[in-house]
C-alpha positions as YAML, in Angstrom:
chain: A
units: angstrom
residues:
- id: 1
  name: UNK
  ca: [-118.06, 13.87, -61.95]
- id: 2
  name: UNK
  ca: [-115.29, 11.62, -60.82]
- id: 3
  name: UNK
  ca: [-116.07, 8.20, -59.61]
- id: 4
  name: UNK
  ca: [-113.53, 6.09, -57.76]
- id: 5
  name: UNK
  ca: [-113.54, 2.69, -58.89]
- id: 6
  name: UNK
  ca: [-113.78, -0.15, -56.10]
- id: 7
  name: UNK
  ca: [-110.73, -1.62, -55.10]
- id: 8
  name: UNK
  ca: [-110.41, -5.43, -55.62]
- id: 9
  name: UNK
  ca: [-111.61, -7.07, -52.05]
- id: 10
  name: UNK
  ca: [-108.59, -8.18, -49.65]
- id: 11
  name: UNK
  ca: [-109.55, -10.51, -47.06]
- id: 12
  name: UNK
  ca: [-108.42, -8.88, -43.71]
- id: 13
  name: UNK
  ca: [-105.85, -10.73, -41.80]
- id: 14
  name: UNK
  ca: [-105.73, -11.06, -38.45]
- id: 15
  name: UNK
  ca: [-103.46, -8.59, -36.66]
- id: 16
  name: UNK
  ca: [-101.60, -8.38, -33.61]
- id: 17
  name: UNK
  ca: [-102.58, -5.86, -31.06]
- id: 18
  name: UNK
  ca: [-99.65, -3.75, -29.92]
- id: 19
  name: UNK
  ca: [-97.37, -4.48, -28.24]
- id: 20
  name: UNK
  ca: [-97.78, -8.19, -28.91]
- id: 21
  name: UNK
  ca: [-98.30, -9.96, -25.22]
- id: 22
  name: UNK
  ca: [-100.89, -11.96, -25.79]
- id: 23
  name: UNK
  ca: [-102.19, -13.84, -29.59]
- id: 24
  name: UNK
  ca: [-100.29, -14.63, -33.03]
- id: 25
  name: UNK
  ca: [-101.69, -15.78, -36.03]
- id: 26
  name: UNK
  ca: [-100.54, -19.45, -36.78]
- id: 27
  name: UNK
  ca: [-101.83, -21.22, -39.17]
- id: 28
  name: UNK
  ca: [-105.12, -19.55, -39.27]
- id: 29
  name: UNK
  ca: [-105.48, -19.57, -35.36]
- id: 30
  name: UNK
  ca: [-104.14, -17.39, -32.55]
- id: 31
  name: UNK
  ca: [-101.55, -19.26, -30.31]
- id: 32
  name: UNK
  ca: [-100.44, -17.52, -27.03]
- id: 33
  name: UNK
  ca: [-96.67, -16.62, -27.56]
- id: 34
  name: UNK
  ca: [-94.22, -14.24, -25.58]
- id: 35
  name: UNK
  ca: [-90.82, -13.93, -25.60]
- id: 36
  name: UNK
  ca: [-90.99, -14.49, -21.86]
- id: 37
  name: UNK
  ca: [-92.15, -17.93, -22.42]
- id: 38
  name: UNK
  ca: [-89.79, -18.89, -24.93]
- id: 39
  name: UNK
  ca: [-86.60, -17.68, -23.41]
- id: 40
  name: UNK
  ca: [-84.31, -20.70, -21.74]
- id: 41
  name: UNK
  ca: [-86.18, -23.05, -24.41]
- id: 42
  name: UNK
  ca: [-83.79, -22.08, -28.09]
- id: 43
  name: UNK
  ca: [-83.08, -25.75, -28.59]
- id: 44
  name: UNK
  ca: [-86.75, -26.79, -29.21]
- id: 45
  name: UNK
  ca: [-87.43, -23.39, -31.22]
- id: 46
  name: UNK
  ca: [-88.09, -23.36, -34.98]
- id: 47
  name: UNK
  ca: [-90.39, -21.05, -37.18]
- id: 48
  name: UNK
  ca: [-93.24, -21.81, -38.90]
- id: 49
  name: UNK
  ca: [-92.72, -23.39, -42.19]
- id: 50
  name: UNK
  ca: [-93.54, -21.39, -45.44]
- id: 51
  name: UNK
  ca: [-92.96, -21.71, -48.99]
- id: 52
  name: UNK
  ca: [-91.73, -18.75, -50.85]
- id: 53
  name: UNK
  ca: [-94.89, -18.11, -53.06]
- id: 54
  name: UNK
  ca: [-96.59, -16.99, -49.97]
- id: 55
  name: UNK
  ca: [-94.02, -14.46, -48.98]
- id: 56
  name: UNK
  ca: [-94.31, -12.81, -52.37]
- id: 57
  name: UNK
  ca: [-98.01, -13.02, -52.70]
- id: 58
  name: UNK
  ca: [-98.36, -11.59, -49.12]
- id: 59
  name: UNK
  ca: [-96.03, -8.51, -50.00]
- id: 60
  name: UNK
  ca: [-97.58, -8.03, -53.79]
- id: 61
  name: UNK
  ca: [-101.48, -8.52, -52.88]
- id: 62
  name: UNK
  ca: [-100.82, -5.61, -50.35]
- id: 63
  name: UNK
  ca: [-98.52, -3.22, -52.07]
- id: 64
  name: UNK
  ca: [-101.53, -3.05, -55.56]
- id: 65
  name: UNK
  ca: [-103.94, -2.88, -53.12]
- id: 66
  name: UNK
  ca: [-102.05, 0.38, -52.17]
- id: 67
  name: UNK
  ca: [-101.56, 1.45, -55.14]
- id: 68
  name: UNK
  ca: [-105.00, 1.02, -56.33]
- id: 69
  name: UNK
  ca: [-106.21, 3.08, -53.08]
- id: 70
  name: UNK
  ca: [-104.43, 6.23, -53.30]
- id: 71
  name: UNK
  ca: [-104.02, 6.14, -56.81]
- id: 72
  name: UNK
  ca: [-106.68, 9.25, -56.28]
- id: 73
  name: UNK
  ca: [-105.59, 11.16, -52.70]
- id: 74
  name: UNK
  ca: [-106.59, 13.98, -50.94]
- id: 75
  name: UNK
  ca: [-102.73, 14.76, -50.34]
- id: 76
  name: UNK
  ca: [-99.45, 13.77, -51.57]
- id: 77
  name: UNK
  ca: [-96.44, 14.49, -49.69]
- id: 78
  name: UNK
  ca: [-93.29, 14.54, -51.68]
- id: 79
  name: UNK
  ca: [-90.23, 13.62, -49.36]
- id: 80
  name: UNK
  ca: [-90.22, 12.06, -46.24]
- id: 81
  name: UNK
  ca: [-87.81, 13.31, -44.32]
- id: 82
  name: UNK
  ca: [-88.44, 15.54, -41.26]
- id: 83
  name: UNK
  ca: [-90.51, 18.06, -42.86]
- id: 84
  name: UNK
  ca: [-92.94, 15.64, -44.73]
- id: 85
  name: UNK
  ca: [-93.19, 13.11, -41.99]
- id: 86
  name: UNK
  ca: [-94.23, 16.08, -39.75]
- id: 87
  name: UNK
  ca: [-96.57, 17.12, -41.95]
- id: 88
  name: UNK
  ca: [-98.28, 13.42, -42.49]
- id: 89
  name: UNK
  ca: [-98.23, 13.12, -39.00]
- id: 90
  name: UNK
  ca: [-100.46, 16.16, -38.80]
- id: 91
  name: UNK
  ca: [-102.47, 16.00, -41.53]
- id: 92
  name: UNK
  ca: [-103.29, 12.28, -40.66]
- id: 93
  name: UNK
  ca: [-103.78, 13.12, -36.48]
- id: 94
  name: UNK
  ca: [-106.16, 16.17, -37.99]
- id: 95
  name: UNK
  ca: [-107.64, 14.21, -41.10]
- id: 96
  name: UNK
  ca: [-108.61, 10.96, -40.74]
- id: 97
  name: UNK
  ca: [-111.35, 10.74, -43.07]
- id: 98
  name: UNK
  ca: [-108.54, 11.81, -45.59]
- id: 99
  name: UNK
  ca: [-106.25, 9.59, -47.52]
- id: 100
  name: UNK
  ca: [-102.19, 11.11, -47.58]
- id: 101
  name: UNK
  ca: [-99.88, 9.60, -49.67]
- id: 102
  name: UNK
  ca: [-96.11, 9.97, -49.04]
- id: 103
  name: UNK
  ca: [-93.71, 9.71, -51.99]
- id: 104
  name: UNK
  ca: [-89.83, 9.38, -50.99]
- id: 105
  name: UNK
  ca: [-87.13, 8.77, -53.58]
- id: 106
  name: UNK
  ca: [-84.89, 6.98, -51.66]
- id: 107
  name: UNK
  ca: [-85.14, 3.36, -49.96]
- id: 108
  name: UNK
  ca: [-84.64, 4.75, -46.33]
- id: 109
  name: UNK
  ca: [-86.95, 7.39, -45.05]
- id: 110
  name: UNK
  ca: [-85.55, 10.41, -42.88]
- id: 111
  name: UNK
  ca: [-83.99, 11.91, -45.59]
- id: 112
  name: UNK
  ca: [-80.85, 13.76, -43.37]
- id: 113
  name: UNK
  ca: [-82.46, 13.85, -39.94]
- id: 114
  name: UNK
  ca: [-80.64, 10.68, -38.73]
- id: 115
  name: UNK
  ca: [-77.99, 12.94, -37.20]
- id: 116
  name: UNK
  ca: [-77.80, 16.34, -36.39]
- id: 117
  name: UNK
  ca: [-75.55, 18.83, -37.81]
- id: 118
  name: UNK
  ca: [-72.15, 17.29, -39.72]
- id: 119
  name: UNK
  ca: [-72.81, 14.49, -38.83]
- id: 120
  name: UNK
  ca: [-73.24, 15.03, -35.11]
- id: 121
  name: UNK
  ca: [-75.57, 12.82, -32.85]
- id: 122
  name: UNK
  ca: [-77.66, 15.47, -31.22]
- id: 123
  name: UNK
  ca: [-80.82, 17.64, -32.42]
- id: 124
  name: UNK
  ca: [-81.18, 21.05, -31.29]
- id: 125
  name: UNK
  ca: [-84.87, 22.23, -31.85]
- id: 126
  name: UNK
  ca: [-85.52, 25.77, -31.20]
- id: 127
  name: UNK
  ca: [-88.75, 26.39, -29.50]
- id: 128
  name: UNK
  ca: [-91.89, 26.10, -29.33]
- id: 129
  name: UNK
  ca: [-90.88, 22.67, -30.97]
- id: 130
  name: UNK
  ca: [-90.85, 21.04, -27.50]
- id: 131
  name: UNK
  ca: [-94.33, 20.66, -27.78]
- id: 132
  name: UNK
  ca: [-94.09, 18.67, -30.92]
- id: 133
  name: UNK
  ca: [-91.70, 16.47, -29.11]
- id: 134
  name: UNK
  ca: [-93.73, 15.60, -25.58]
- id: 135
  name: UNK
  ca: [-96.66, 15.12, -28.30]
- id: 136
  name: UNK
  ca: [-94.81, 12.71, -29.76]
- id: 137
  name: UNK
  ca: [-93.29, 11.37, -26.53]
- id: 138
  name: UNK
  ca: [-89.68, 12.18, -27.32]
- id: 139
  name: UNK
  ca: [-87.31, 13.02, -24.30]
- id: 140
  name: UNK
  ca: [-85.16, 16.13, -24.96]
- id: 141
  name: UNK
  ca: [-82.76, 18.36, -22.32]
- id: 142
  name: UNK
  ca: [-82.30, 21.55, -21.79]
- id: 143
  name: UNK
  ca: [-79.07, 23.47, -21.54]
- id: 144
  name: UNK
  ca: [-78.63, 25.21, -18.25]
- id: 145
  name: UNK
  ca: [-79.15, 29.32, -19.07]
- id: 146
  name: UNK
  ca: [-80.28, 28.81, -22.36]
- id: 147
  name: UNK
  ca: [-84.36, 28.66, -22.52]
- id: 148
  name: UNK
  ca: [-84.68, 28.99, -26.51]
- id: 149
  name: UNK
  ca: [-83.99, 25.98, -27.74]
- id: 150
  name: UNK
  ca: [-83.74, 21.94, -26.68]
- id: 151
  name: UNK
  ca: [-81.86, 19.23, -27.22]
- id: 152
  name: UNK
  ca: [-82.67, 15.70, -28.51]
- id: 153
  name: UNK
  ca: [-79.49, 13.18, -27.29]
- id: 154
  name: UNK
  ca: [-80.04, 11.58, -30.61]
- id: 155
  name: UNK
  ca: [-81.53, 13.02, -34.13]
- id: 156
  name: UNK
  ca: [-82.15, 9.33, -34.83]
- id: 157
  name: UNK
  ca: [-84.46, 9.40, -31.80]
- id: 158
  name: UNK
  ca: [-86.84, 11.61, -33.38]
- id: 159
  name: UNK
  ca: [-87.22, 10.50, -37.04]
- id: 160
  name: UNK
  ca: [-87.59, 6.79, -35.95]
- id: 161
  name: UNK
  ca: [-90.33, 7.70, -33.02]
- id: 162
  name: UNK
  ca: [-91.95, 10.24, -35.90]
- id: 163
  name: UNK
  ca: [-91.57, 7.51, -38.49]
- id: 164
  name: UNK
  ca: [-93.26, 5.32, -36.67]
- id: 165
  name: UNK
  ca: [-96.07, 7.05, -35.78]
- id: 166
  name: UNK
  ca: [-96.98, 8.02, -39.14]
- id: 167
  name: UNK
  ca: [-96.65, 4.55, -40.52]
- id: 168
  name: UNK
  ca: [-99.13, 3.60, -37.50]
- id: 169
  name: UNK
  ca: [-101.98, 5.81, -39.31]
- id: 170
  name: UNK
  ca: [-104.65, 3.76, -41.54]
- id: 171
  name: UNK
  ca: [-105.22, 6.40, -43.94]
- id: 172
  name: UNK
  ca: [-101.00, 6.75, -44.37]
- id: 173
  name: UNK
  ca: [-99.20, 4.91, -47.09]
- id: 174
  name: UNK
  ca: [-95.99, 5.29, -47.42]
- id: 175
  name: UNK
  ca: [-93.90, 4.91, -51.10]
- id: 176
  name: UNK
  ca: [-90.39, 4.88, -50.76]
- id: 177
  name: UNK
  ca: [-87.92, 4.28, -53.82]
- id: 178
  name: UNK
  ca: [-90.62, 5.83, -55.43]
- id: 179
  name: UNK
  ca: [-89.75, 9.44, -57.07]
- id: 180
  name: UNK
  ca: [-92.01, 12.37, -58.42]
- id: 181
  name: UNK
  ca: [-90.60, 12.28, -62.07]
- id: 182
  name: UNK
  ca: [-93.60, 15.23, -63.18]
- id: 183
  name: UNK
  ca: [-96.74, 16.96, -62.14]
- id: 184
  name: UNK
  ca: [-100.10, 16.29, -63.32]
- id: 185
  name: UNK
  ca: [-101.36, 19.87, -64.78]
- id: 186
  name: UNK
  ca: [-104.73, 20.75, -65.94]
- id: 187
  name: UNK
  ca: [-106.03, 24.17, -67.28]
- id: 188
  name: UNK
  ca: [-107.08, 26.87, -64.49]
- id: 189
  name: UNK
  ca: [-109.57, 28.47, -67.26]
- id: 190
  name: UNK
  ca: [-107.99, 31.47, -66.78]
- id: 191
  name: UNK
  ca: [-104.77, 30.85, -68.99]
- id: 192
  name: UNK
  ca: [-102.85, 29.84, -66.73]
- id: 193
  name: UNK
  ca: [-102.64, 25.73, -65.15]
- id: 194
  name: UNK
  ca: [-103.25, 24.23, -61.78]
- id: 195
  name: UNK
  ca: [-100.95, 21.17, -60.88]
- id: 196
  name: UNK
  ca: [-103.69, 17.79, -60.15]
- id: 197
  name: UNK
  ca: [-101.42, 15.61, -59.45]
- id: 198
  name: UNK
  ca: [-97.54, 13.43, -59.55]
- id: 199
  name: UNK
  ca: [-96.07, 11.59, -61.96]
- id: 200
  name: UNK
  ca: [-93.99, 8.41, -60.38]
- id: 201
  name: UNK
  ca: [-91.67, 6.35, -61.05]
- id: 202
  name: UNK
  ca: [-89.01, 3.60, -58.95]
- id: 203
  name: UNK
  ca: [-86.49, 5.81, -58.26]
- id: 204
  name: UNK
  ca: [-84.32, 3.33, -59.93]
- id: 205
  name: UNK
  ca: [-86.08, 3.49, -63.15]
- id: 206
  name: UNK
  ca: [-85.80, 7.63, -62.64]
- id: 207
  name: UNK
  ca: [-82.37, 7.45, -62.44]
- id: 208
  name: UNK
  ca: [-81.60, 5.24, -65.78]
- id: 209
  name: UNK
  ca: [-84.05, 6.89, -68.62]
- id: 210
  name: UNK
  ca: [-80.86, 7.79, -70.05]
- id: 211
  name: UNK
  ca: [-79.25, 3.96, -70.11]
- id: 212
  name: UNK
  ca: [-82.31, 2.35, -71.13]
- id: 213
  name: UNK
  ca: [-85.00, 2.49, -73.65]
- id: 214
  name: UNK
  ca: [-88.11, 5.25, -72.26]
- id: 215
  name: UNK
  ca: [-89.99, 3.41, -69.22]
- id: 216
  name: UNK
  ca: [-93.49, 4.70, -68.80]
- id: 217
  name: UNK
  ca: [-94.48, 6.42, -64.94]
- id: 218
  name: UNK
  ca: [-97.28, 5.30, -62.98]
- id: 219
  name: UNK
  ca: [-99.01, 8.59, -61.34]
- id: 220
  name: UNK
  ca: [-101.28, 9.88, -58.38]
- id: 221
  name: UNK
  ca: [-104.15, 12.36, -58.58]
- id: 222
  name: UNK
  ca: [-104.53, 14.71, -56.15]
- id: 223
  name: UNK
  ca: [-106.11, 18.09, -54.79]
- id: 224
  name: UNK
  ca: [-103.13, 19.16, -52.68]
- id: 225
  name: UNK
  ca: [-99.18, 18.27, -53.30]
- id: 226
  name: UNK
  ca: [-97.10, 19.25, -50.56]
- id: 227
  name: UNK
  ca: [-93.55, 19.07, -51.82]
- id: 228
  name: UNK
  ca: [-90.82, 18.85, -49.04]
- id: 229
  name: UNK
  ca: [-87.73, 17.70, -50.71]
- id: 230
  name: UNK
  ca: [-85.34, 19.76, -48.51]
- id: 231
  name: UNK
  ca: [-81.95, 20.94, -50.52]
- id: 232
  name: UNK
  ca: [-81.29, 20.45, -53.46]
- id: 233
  name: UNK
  ca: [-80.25, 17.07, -55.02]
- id: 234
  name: UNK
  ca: [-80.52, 13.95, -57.29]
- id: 235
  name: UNK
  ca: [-84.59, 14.53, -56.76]
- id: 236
  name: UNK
  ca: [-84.38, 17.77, -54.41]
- id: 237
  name: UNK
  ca: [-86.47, 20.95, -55.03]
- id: 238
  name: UNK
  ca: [-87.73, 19.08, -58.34]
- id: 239
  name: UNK
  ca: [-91.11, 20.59, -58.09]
- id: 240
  name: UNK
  ca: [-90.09, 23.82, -58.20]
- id: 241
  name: UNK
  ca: [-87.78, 23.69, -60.54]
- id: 242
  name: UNK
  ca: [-90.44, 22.01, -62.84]
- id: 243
  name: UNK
  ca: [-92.74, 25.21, -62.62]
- id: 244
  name: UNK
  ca: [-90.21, 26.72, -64.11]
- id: 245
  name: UNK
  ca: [-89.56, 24.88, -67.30]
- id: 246
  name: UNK
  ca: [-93.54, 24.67, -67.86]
- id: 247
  name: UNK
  ca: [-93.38, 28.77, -67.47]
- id: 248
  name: UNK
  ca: [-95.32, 28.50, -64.48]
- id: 249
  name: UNK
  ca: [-93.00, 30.53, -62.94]
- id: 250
  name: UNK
  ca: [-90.04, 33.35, -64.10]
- id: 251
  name: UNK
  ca: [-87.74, 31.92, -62.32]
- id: 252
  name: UNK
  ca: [-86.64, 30.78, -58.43]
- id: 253
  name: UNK
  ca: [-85.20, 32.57, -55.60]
- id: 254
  name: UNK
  ca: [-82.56, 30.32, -55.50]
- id: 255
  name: UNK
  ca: [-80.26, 29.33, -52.35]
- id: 256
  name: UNK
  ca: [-79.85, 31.85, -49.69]
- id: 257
  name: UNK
  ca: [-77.27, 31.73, -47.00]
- id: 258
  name: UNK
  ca: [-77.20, 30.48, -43.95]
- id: 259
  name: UNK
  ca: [-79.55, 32.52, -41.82]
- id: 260
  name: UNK
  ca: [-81.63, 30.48, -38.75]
- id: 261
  name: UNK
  ca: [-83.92, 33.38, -37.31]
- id: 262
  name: UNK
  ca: [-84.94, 33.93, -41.58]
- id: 263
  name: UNK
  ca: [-85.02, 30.46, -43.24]
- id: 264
  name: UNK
  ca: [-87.00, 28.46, -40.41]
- id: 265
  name: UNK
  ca: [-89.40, 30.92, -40.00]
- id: 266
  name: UNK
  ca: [-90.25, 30.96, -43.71]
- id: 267
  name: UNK
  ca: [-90.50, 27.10, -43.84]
- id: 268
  name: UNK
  ca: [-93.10, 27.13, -40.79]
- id: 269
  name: UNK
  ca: [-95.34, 29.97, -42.79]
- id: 270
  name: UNK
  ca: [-95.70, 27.41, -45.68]
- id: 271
  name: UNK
  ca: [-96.61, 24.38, -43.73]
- id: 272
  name: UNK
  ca: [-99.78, 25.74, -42.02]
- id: 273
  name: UNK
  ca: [-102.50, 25.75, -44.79]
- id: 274
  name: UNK
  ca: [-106.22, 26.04, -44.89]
- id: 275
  name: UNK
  ca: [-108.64, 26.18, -47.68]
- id: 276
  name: UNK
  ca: [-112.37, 25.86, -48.57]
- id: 277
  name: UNK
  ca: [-112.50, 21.67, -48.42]
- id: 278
  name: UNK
  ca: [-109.83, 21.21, -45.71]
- id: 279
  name: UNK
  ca: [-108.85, 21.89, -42.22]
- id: 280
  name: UNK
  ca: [-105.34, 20.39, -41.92]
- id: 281
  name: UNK
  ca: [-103.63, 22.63, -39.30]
- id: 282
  name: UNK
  ca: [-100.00, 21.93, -38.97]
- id: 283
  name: UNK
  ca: [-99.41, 24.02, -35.93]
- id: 284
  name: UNK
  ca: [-97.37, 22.70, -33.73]
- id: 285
  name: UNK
  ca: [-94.43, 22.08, -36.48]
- id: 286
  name: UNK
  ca: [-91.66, 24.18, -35.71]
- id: 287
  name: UNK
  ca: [-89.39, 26.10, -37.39]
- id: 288
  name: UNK
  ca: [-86.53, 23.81, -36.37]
- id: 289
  name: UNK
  ca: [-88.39, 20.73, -38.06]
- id: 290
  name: UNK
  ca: [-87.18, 22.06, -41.43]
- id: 291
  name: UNK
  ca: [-84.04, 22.07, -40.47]
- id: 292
  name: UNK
  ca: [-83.06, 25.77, -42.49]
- id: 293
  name: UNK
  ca: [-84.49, 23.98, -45.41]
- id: 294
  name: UNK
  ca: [-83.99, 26.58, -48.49]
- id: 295
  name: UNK
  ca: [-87.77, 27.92, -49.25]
- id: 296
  name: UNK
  ca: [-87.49, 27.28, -52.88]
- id: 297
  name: UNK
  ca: [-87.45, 23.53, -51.71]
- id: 298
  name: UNK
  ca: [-91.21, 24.05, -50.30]
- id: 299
  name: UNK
  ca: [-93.88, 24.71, -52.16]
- id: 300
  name: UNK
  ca: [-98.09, 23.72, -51.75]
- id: 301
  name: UNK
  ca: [-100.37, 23.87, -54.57]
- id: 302
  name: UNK
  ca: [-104.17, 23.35, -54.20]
- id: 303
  name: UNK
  ca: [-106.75, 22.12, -57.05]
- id: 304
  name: UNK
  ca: [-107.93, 25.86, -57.44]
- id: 305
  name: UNK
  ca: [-104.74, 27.91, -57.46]
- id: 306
  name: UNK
  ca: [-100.94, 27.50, -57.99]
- id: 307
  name: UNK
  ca: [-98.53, 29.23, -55.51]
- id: 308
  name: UNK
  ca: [-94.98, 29.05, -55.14]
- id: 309
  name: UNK
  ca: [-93.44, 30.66, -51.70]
- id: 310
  name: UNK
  ca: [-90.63, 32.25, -52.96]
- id: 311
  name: UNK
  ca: [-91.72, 34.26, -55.64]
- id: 312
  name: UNK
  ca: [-95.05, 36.02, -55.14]
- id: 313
  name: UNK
  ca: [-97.43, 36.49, -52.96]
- id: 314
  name: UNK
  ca: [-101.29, 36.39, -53.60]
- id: 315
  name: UNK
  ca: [-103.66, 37.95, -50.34]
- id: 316
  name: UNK
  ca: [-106.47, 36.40, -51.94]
- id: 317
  name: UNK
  ca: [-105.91, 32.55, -51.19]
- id: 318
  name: UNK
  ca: [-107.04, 31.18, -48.12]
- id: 319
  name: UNK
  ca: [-103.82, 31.23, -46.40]
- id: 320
  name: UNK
  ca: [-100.97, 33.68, -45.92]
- id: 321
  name: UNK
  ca: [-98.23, 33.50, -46.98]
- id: 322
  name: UNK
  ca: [-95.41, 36.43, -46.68]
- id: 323
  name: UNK
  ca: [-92.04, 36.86, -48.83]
- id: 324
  name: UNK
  ca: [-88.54, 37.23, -47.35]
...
């Protein structure tokens, strides 16, 4: 049986409660400090002196630590833009006990739900996603004679309030230019293979095997992988595809077109799961979260069985799952 190793001991540092109105760590001690109480007095201001060794020893002491943590998760989400981050946000709110790694590819997170549609400012979010949004405390309006759907003034509003929730959650890590490069496969026993895992790389590293000499991945183990890389792209639908070329899978549905009432319906079905040793309910995502995300792009896979959305359909796992 598997036994995680112990992670090398970090000394806890002192934190900040939030929002910050009362103690700061300086130099070891907490010094009462507000904005309040500085403003009127810039001329006498200064920060705290520090030498550049502890900036990078700071950043690097956490980020193995990290690394060394979820090296073995209980989920891995691949993307972070609306999708995943809704998903993290309910696995971690349902899951605390559980440790949920996020892989994004590229340095920002959000993936394209910093504005609405080409480009536009506002968010429409059919219904019942309201209820996602008071939960999170995001304000949204409501066109006069129009009851099924709302509006968010800004799609920015939403990822950054969402964002920053998740990153709030202890058991939450977050790697960004970080991208899934392969899966981690093992025999099923029954011919066939069950995916255990990601294979990572820097996103920059991804992107150059073909200028440099081969650069070895780093990778994560993991029961479930939740991949929710949206459309296709540089990194997009890569899991999928990759059943594919291991003959895991004929072959994909492909891109549909357009079709709202269809496509977001089919990306809810996939993000509520349930199976023998987890309860992670992601009901109140909506179907607008996924933004018409083509289904091809989502796909779960559990420790005990492989299934892809968009191709079969198998009554016997846990959850259901229905073809379009």
């Amino acid at each position: 049986m598997y036994q995680e190793p112990v992670s090398p001991t970090v000394v806890p540092s002192k934190m900040t409660s939030l929002p910050n109105t009362t103690a700061v760590p300086v130099k070891g001690h907490t010094k009462p400090e507000t904005i309040e109480a500085m403003a009127g007095k810039w001329e006498s201001f200064s920060f705290e002196p520090i030498r550049e060794s502890q900036v990078s020893r700071a950043m690097t002491r956490r980020y193995f630590a990290d690394l060394d943590k979820y090296a073995e998760s209980d989920f891995v989400i691949i993307g972070a833009g609306s999708c995943g981050l809704s998903t993290a946000y309910c696995l971690a709110e349902a899951r605390p006990d559980a440790k949920i790694a996020i892989i994004e590819a590229g340095v920002a997170p959000g993936g394209g739900a910093w504005l609405g549609g080409q480009l536009f400012s506002a968010m429409v979010m059919r219904k019942p996603a309201d209820a996602f949004l008071r939960k999170l405390g995001v304000p949204y309006e409501e066109d006069e004679g129009n009851s099924s759907y709302v509006v968010v003034k800004h799609a920015a509003l939403f990822t950054s309030t969402l964002l920053s929730k998740v990153l709030q959650y202890p058991n939450v890590k977050l790697f960004n230019a970080t991208a899934v490069e392969d899966l981690i496969t093992r025999p099923d026993g029954n011919g066939g293979i069950k995916v255990a895992g990601v294979v990572t790389n820097w996103t920059l590293v991804a992107l150059n095997h073909d200028t440099q000499s081969c650069m070895d991945p780093n990778t994560i183990n993991a029961p479930v992988i939740i991949s929710t890389t949206g459309h296709d792209g540089p990194f997009g639908a890569f899991s999928a595809k990759r059943l594919v070329s291991m003959n895991a899978l004929e072959s994909l549905g492909g891109m549909r077109g357009l079709h709202m009432d269809l496509a977001e319906d089919v990306s809810f079905d996939i993000l509520y799961y349930r199976n023998n040793h987890s309860d992670a309910c992601c009901r109140l995502l909506s179907r607008a979260l996924a933004k018409s995300c083509p289904a091809s792009s989502l796909v779960v896979w559990n420790s005990q069985r492989l299934t892809e959305r968009t191709v079969w359909e198998q009554p016997s796992v846990p959850w259901r799952m229905s073809t379009y």
